[in-house]
Amino acid sequence: MCPSDNELDQETDENEIIAQRRAKLSAIRKAGQAFPNDFRPDSKADALHAEYGEKSKEELAAAGLTVSVAGRVVLRRIMGKASFLTLQDTTGRIQLYIRQNDLGKEVYDDFRKWDIGDIIGAVGTLMKTNKGELSVQLSSIRLLTKSLRPLPEKHKGLVDMETRYRQRYLDLIMSKESREVFIKRSKIVDRIRRYFLDLDFMEVETPMMQAIPGGAAAEPFVTYYNALSVNMYLRVAPELNLKRLVVGGFDRVFEINRNFRNEGMSAKHSPEFTMLEFYMAYADYHNLMDLSEDLMRQVVADVLGTQVFTYDGVDIDVSKPFQRFTLVEAILKYNPEISAADLADVENASIIADQRGVDVHTDWGLGKLHMEIFEACVEDHIQQPTFITQHPTEVSPLARRNDDNEFVTDRFELFIMGKEIANGFSELNDPEDQAQRFLEQVKAREAGDKEAMHYDDDYITALEYGMPPTAGQGLGIDRLVMLLTDSASIRDVVLFPHMRPKAQ
RNA sequence: GGGCCGUUAGCUCAGUCGGUAGAGCAGUUGGCUUUUAACCAAUUGGUCGUGCGUUCGAAUCGCACACGGCCCA
């Protein structure tokens, strides 16, 4: 595609700077190929600094090393017959030294018309300036891509949060910190994936679109599939499909992928978010807690190179054993004024919940009340890594009942700095109990609970064929990345967070 | 959904008591062969988020709306 320039000048947000740059591009087009794609750099900025940054001016002069680099011009210091450029590539920045005597007057005069933001390719010799900065003294320079729009201010960068989210590419150009968040995110996901592959887990992909949404208490997004003339739901979790695979004989499976939940956005919630889910046959929730501790230590060690990291000013130490409390123990520990006897009584538990700002529904059982009380007055106070276990059966419709107390399940959640990072349990593999739990969910749906689960007949059928004793877990990747990058909002760890479209 | 704050040049921000808009960076022109937030001189650039209202007069006061941020539910 090669539209001529006059087809393109109908922009409404055109200003003088863009007009000047379009004129420059027009001149470049007339002179030849304006968007060449035949330049191949052989070096990256950070690698050059790492390898040659310590060499002396004299050593580099004697070595006469030729390198080629490419990237975006981010700073310029133009003098009469010589100039310095700061070039930014994926890895970092490197200074380029350009002399009219080396390139010829014609090339130098052309180069002087280029702008900050342009993408260039350059070849030259490694050198050090009198002030000791590693630089490339150029023998040739080429404009590879003309930038038509001016970059944000060079010292303070792009500050406006809205623009940083809506135009993430600008944020990435301007902010090293932002780039590092997403580089770390990639490393975290990579490390997690290797962890499971090393334990003989198999990575799978299960449907994003489901006829019956299941696997979590959440309201789904609805879409319509024309070919089948049916409503489909974007998945709220991959759980039921992954357990079908365990029925099928894949004993260890995991999936790292997106879930969609049709609920509000906040610093902790995004309508689409990335989740690790894994299922392990012949294991229980105690095994998963042990595995989770080990996983956390390995990921933190490999990605951050330490066992202690700081989040929101608090040092988090993953090297110590993670604390473990049952949900009821945690409520009592953080709220000395509440008694175990009160929590055992629906009336008193309702009063306790109400006093803590919970909008109590009359049809809630004791289990739901416990969960709400926990969320209202414990969750936010947990800082160091802590497992909360034995969630009520009433709020855990897919989890196995505890052998000693059928009011609770063999379940845990991992909390760090008030954030729920993981949720796992010994799986309910009794098809008749599962059918009964689904029926209770359906009753709740009919009573108006949009987050209650649907009855999944085929899932019951799968369990009736027999699912081995299994434990399974979900781990929120975005929240983990928030922790390990000290990010206050989930939007800061999602490349393109959803924003309300701007009105035209 | 509620509360608070924000929206002024491409970017970062000033703008007093209501009197018709400023700086730095970026841009343009000129100078400068080791600069580094380069520097020196000159200079261009604005529907003050949108709409309505109050007023002789609104970036400034009021109301509504839009978008965003933080907090709460």
Short mmCIF file of N, CA, C and O in Angstrom, two decimals, chain A residues 136-218:
data_model
loop_
_atom_site.label_atom_id
_atom_site.label_comp_id
_atom_site.label_asym_id
_atom_site.label_seq_id
_atom_site.Cartn_x
_atom_site.Cartn_y
_atom_site.Cartn_z
N VAL A 136 28.95 5.66 19.30
CA VAL A 136 29.31 5.12 17.99
C VAL A 136 29.59 6.31 17.07
O VAL A 136 28.72 7.16 16.87
N GLN A 137 30.82 6.39 16.57
CA GLN A 137 31.15 7.47 15.62
C GLN A 137 30.79 6.98 14.23
O GLN A 137 31.36 6.01 13.72
N LEU A 138 29.81 7.65 13.61
CA LEU A 138 29.15 7.07 12.45
C LEU A 138 29.93 7.24 11.15
O LEU A 138 30.54 8.28 10.89
N SER A 139 29.87 6.17 10.34
CA SER A 139 30.35 6.25 8.97
C SER A 139 29.17 6.32 8.01
O SER A 139 29.34 6.74 6.87
N SER A 140 28.00 5.89 8.48
CA SER A 140 26.80 6.08 7.66
C SER A 140 25.57 6.13 8.55
O SER A 140 25.57 5.61 9.66
N ILE A 141 24.54 6.77 8.04
CA ILE A 141 23.30 6.92 8.80
C ILE A 141 22.16 6.93 7.81
O ILE A 141 22.26 7.50 6.71
N ARG A 142 21.05 6.27 8.18
CA ARG A 142 19.89 6.22 7.26
C ARG A 142 18.61 6.45 8.05
O ARG A 142 18.46 5.94 9.15
N LEU A 143 17.71 7.17 7.43
CA LEU A 143 16.37 7.32 8.00
C LEU A 143 15.56 6.11 7.57
O LEU A 143 15.39 5.86 6.38
N LEU A 144 15.07 5.33 8.54
CA LEU A 144 14.31 4.13 8.20
C LEU A 144 12.80 4.37 8.26
O LEU A 144 12.05 3.82 7.46
N THR A 145 12.38 5.18 9.23
CA THR A 145 10.95 5.49 9.35
C THR A 145 10.79 6.92 9.85
O THR A 145 11.32 7.27 10.91
N LYS A 146 10.08 7.73 9.07
CA LYS A 146 9.80 9.10 9.49
C LYS A 146 8.68 9.11 10.51
O LYS A 146 7.65 8.48 10.30
N SER A 147 8.89 9.80 11.60
CA SER A 147 7.83 9.94 12.61
C SER A 147 7.10 11.25 12.37
O SER A 147 7.73 12.31 12.27
N LEU A 148 5.79 11.19 12.24
CA LEU A 148 5.02 12.39 11.91
C LEU A 148 4.52 13.15 13.13
O LEU A 148 4.11 14.30 13.02
N ARG A 149 4.52 12.49 14.27
CA ARG A 149 3.96 13.13 15.46
C ARG A 149 5.04 13.37 16.50
O ARG A 149 5.88 12.51 16.73
N PRO A 150 5.00 14.54 17.14
CA PRO A 150 6.02 14.85 18.15
C PRO A 150 5.85 13.99 19.40
O PRO A 150 4.73 13.71 19.80
N LEU A 151 6.96 13.59 19.99
CA LEU A 151 6.92 12.80 21.21
C LEU A 151 6.62 13.70 22.40
O LEU A 151 6.83 14.91 22.34
N PRO A 152 6.18 13.12 23.51
CA PRO A 152 5.98 13.89 24.75
C PRO A 152 7.28 14.54 25.23
O PRO A 152 8.37 14.22 24.75
N GLU A 153 7.15 15.37 26.20
CA GLU A 153 8.25 16.15 26.76
C GLU A 153 9.40 15.27 27.21
O GLU A 153 9.19 14.22 27.81
N LYS A 154 10.64 15.68 26.92
CA LYS A 154 11.75 14.74 27.05
C LYS A 154 12.21 14.49 28.48
O LYS A 154 12.88 13.50 28.72
N HIS A 155 11.93 15.38 29.41
CA HIS A 155 12.38 15.11 30.79
C HIS A 155 11.33 14.39 31.59
O HIS A 155 11.57 13.35 32.20
N LYS A 156 10.12 14.96 31.61
CA LYS A 156 9.08 14.41 32.47
C LYS A 156 8.33 13.28 31.81
O LYS A 156 7.62 12.52 32.47
N GLY A 157 8.47 13.14 30.50
CA GLY A 157 7.80 12.05 29.81
C GLY A 157 6.30 12.24 29.74
O GLY A 157 5.80 13.36 29.84
N LEU A 158 5.59 11.13 29.57
CA LEU A 158 4.14 11.16 29.46
C LEU A 158 3.57 10.90 30.84
O LEU A 158 3.78 9.85 31.42
N VAL A 159 2.85 11.90 31.38
CA VAL A 159 2.37 11.83 32.75
C VAL A 159 0.89 11.45 32.80
O VAL A 159 0.46 10.68 33.65
N ASP A 160 0.12 11.97 31.88
CA ASP A 160 -1.34 11.80 31.88
C ASP A 160 -1.71 10.31 31.82
O ASP A 160 -1.42 9.63 30.83
N MET A 161 -2.38 9.80 32.88
CA MET A 161 -2.67 8.37 32.97
C MET A 161 -3.58 7.91 31.84
O MET A 161 -3.43 6.82 31.31
N GLU A 162 -4.53 8.75 31.51
CA GLU A 162 -5.47 8.36 30.46
C GLU A 162 -4.74 8.10 29.14
O GLU A 162 -4.96 7.10 28.47
N THR A 163 -3.84 9.02 28.78
CA THR A 163 -3.09 8.85 27.53
C THR A 163 -2.15 7.65 27.62
O THR A 163 -1.97 6.91 26.65
N ARG A 164 -1.56 7.46 28.80
CA ARG A 164 -0.66 6.30 28.95
C ARG A 164 -1.39 4.99 28.71
O ARG A 164 -0.83 4.06 28.15
N TYR A 165 -2.66 4.91 29.15
CA TYR A 165 -3.42 3.68 28.94
C TYR A 165 -3.96 3.58 27.52
O TYR A 165 -3.94 2.53 26.91
N ARG A 166 -4.47 4.71 27.02
CA ARG A 166 -5.10 4.67 25.70
C ARG A 166 -4.07 4.54 24.59
O ARG A 166 -4.33 3.94 23.55
N GLN A 167 -2.91 5.16 24.78
CA GLN A 167 -1.85 5.10 23.76
C GLN A 167 -0.62 4.48 24.41
O GLN A 167 0.39 5.15 24.62
N ARG A 168 -0.74 3.19 24.72
CA ARG A 168 0.32 2.51 25.46
C ARG A 168 1.67 2.60 24.73
O ARG A 168 2.72 2.67 25.36
N TYR A 169 1.62 2.62 23.40
CA TYR A 169 2.88 2.70 22.63
C TYR A 169 3.67 3.94 23.02
O TYR A 169 4.90 3.89 23.09
N LEU A 170 2.97 5.04 23.29
CA LEU A 170 3.67 6.26 23.70
C LEU A 170 4.29 6.09 25.09
O LEU A 170 5.42 6.51 25.34
N ASP A 171 3.53 5.46 25.97
CA ASP A 171 4.02 5.18 27.32
C ASP A 171 5.27 4.31 27.24
O ASP A 171 6.25 4.55 27.95
N LEU A 172 5.24 3.32 26.35
CA LEU A 172 6.38 2.41 26.24
C LEU A 172 7.61 3.13 25.67
O LEU A 172 8.73 2.87 26.09
N ILE A 173 7.38 4.04 24.72
CA ILE A 173 8.51 4.80 24.17
C ILE A 173 9.13 5.65 25.27
O ILE A 173 10.35 5.72 25.40
N MET A 174 8.27 6.28 26.09
CA MET A 174 8.74 7.31 27.01
C MET A 174 9.17 6.79 28.38
O MET A 174 9.90 7.46 29.08
N SER A 175 8.67 5.63 28.79
CA SER A 175 8.89 5.20 30.17
C SER A 175 9.62 3.86 30.26
O SER A 175 9.07 2.81 29.94
N LYS A 176 10.84 3.94 30.74
CA LYS A 176 11.62 2.72 30.99
C LYS A 176 10.93 1.86 32.04
O LYS A 176 10.89 0.64 31.92
N GLU A 177 10.37 2.53 33.07
CA GLU A 177 9.70 1.79 34.14
C GLU A 177 8.54 0.96 33.57
O GLU A 177 8.35 -0.19 33.94
N SER A 178 7.78 1.58 32.69
CA SER A 178 6.65 0.87 32.11
C SER A 178 7.14 -0.31 31.25
O SER A 178 6.60 -1.42 31.34
N ARG A 179 8.18 -0.07 30.45
CA ARG A 179 8.73 -1.18 29.67
C ARG A 179 9.15 -2.32 30.58
O ARG A 179 8.89 -3.49 30.30
N GLU A 180 9.79 -1.98 31.69
CA GLU A 180 10.29 -3.04 32.59
C GLU A 180 9.17 -3.86 33.21
O GLU A 180 9.32 -5.06 33.42
N VAL A 181 8.03 -3.22 33.48
CA VAL A 181 6.89 -3.97 34.02
C VAL A 181 6.50 -5.09 33.06
O VAL A 181 6.28 -6.23 33.47
N PHE A 182 6.43 -4.75 31.78
CA PHE A 182 5.93 -5.75 30.82
C PHE A 182 7.00 -6.78 30.47
O PHE A 182 6.69 -7.93 30.15
N ILE A 183 8.26 -6.37 30.57
CA ILE A 183 9.33 -7.36 30.41
C ILE A 183 9.29 -8.37 31.56
O ILE A 183 9.38 -9.58 31.36
N LYS A 184 9.08 -7.83 32.77
CA LYS A 184 8.98 -8.73 33.94
C LYS A 184 7.78 -9.64 33.81
O LYS A 184 7.84 -10.81 34.16
N ARG A 185 6.68 -9.08 33.32
CA ARG A 185 5.48 -9.90 33.15
C ARG A 185 5.78 -11.10 32.25
O ARG A 185 5.41 -12.23 32.55
N SER A 186 6.46 -10.83 31.18
CA SER A 186 6.80 -11.91 30.25
C SER A 186 7.68 -12.96 30.93
O SER A 186 7.49 -14.16 30.75
N LYS A 187 8.63 -12.49 31.74
CA LYS A 187 9.51 -13.43 32.43
C LYS A 187 8.76 -14.26 33.46
O LYS A 187 9.04 -15.45 33.65
N ILE A 188 7.81 -13.63 34.15
CA ILE A 188 7.03 -14.34 35.17
C ILE A 188 6.23 -15.47 34.51
O ILE A 188 6.24 -16.61 34.96
N VAL A 189 5.56 -15.14 33.41
CA VAL A 189 4.76 -16.15 32.73
C VAL A 189 5.66 -17.28 32.21
O VAL A 189 5.34 -18.46 32.33
N ASP A 190 6.79 -16.89 31.66
CA ASP A 190 7.73 -17.89 31.15
C ASP A 190 8.21 -18.81 32.26
O ASP A 190 8.27 -20.03 32.10
N ARG A 191 8.50 -18.23 33.42
CA ARG A 191 9.02 -19.02 34.53
C ARG A 191 7.96 -19.98 35.06
O ARG A 191 8.24 -21.13 35.39
N ILE A 192 6.73 -19.49 35.14
CA ILE A 192 5.63 -20.35 35.60
C ILE A 192 5.42 -21.52 34.64
O ILE A 192 5.29 -22.67 35.04
N ARG A 193 5.43 -21.19 33.37
CA ARG A 193 5.23 -22.24 32.36
C ARG A 193 6.30 -23.31 32.49
O ARG A 193 6.01 -24.51 32.50
N ARG A 194 7.56 -22.91 32.64
CA ARG A 194 8.65 -23.88 32.76
C ARG A 194 8.50 -24.71 34.03
O ARG A 194 8.81 -25.90 34.06
N TYR A 195 8.02 -24.05 35.10
CA TYR A 195 7.84 -24.77 36.37
C TYR A 195 6.91 -25.96 36.19
O TYR A 195 7.20 -27.07 36.64
N PHE A 196 5.81 -25.74 35.50
CA PHE A 196 4.84 -26.83 35.34
C PHE A 196 5.30 -27.86 34.32
O PHE A 196 5.09 -29.07 34.51
N LEU A 197 5.93 -27.40 33.26
CA LEU A 197 6.43 -28.37 32.28
C LEU A 197 7.47 -29.29 32.93
O LEU A 197 7.49 -30.49 32.68
N ASP A 198 8.29 -28.69 33.82
CA ASP A 198 9.31 -29.50 34.51
C ASP A 198 8.69 -30.55 35.42
O ASP A 198 9.32 -31.56 35.74
N LEU A 199 7.45 -30.29 35.89
CA LEU A 199 6.76 -31.27 36.74
C LEU A 199 5.88 -32.21 35.92
O LEU A 199 4.96 -32.84 36.46
N ASP A 200 6.14 -32.26 34.61
CA ASP A 200 5.39 -33.16 33.71
C ASP A 200 3.93 -32.77 33.56
O ASP A 200 3.07 -33.63 33.33
N PHE A 201 3.63 -31.47 33.72
CA PHE A 201 2.29 -31.00 33.38
C PHE A 201 2.24 -30.78 31.87
O PHE A 201 3.26 -30.48 31.23
N MET A 202 1.04 -30.90 31.32
CA MET A 202 0.83 -30.69 29.89
C MET A 202 0.06 -29.38 29.72
O MET A 202 -0.95 -29.17 30.39
N GLU A 203 0.54 -28.51 28.82
CA GLU A 203 -0.18 -27.26 28.59
C GLU A 203 -1.29 -27.47 27.57
O GLU A 203 -1.05 -28.10 26.53
N VAL A 204 -2.48 -27.00 27.89
CA VAL A 204 -3.61 -27.18 26.99
C VAL A 204 -4.33 -25.85 26.79
O VAL A 204 -4.10 -24.88 27.51
N GLU A 205 -5.19 -25.83 25.77
CA GLU A 205 -6.05 -24.67 25.54
C GLU A 205 -7.48 -25.15 25.44
O GLU A 205 -7.80 -26.04 24.65
N THR A 206 -8.34 -24.58 26.27
CA THR A 206 -9.75 -24.97 26.26
C THR A 206 -10.58 -23.77 25.83
O THR A 206 -10.08 -22.65 25.80
N PRO A 207 -11.84 -23.99 25.46
CA PRO A 207 -12.62 -22.93 24.80
C PRO A 207 -12.77 -21.64 25.62
O PRO A 207 -12.98 -21.67 26.82
N MET A 208 -12.67 -20.54 24.90
CA MET A 208 -12.99 -19.23 25.45
C MET A 208 -14.50 -19.00 25.38
O MET A 208 -15.06 -18.26 26.17
N MET A 209 -15.13 -19.59 24.35
CA MET A 209 -16.58 -19.45 24.19
C MET A 209 -17.22 -20.75 24.65
O MET A 209 -16.82 -21.83 24.22
N GLN A 210 -18.19 -20.61 25.52
CA GLN A 210 -18.82 -21.79 26.09
C GLN A 210 -20.34 -21.67 26.00
O GLN A 210 -20.89 -20.58 26.17
N ALA A 211 -21.00 -22.80 25.76
CA ALA A 211 -22.46 -22.81 25.72
C ALA A 211 -23.02 -22.66 27.14
O ALA A 211 -24.04 -22.01 27.35
N ILE A 212 -22.32 -23.26 28.10
CA ILE A 212 -22.70 -23.12 29.51
C ILE A 212 -21.49 -22.60 30.26
O ILE A 212 -20.46 -23.26 30.30
N PRO A 213 -21.59 -21.40 30.82
CA PRO A 213 -20.43 -20.88 31.54
C PRO A 213 -20.32 -21.58 32.89
O PRO A 213 -21.34 -21.89 33.51
N GLY A 214 -19.11 -21.83 33.34
CA GLY A 214 -18.97 -22.51 34.63
C GLY A 214 -17.59 -22.34 35.20
O GLY A 214 -16.69 -21.79 34.55
N GLY A 215 -17.44 -22.79 36.44
CA GLY A 215 -16.11 -22.83 37.04
C GLY A 215 -15.83 -21.70 37.99
O GLY A 215 -14.79 -21.68 38.64
N ALA A 216 -16.74 -20.72 38.07
CA ALA A 216 -16.52 -19.62 39.01
C ALA A 216 -17.83 -18.90 39.25
O ALA A 216 -18.75 -18.95 38.43
N ALA A 217 -17.93 -18.23 40.39
CA ALA A 217 -19.10 -17.43 40.68
C ALA A 217 -18.90 -16.06 40.08
O ALA A 217 -18.26 -15.19 40.66
N ALA A 218 -19.39 -15.87 38.86
CA ALA A 218 -19.20 -14.59 38.18
C ALA A 218 -20.19 -14.46 37.05
O ALA A 218 -20.61 -15.45 36.45
#
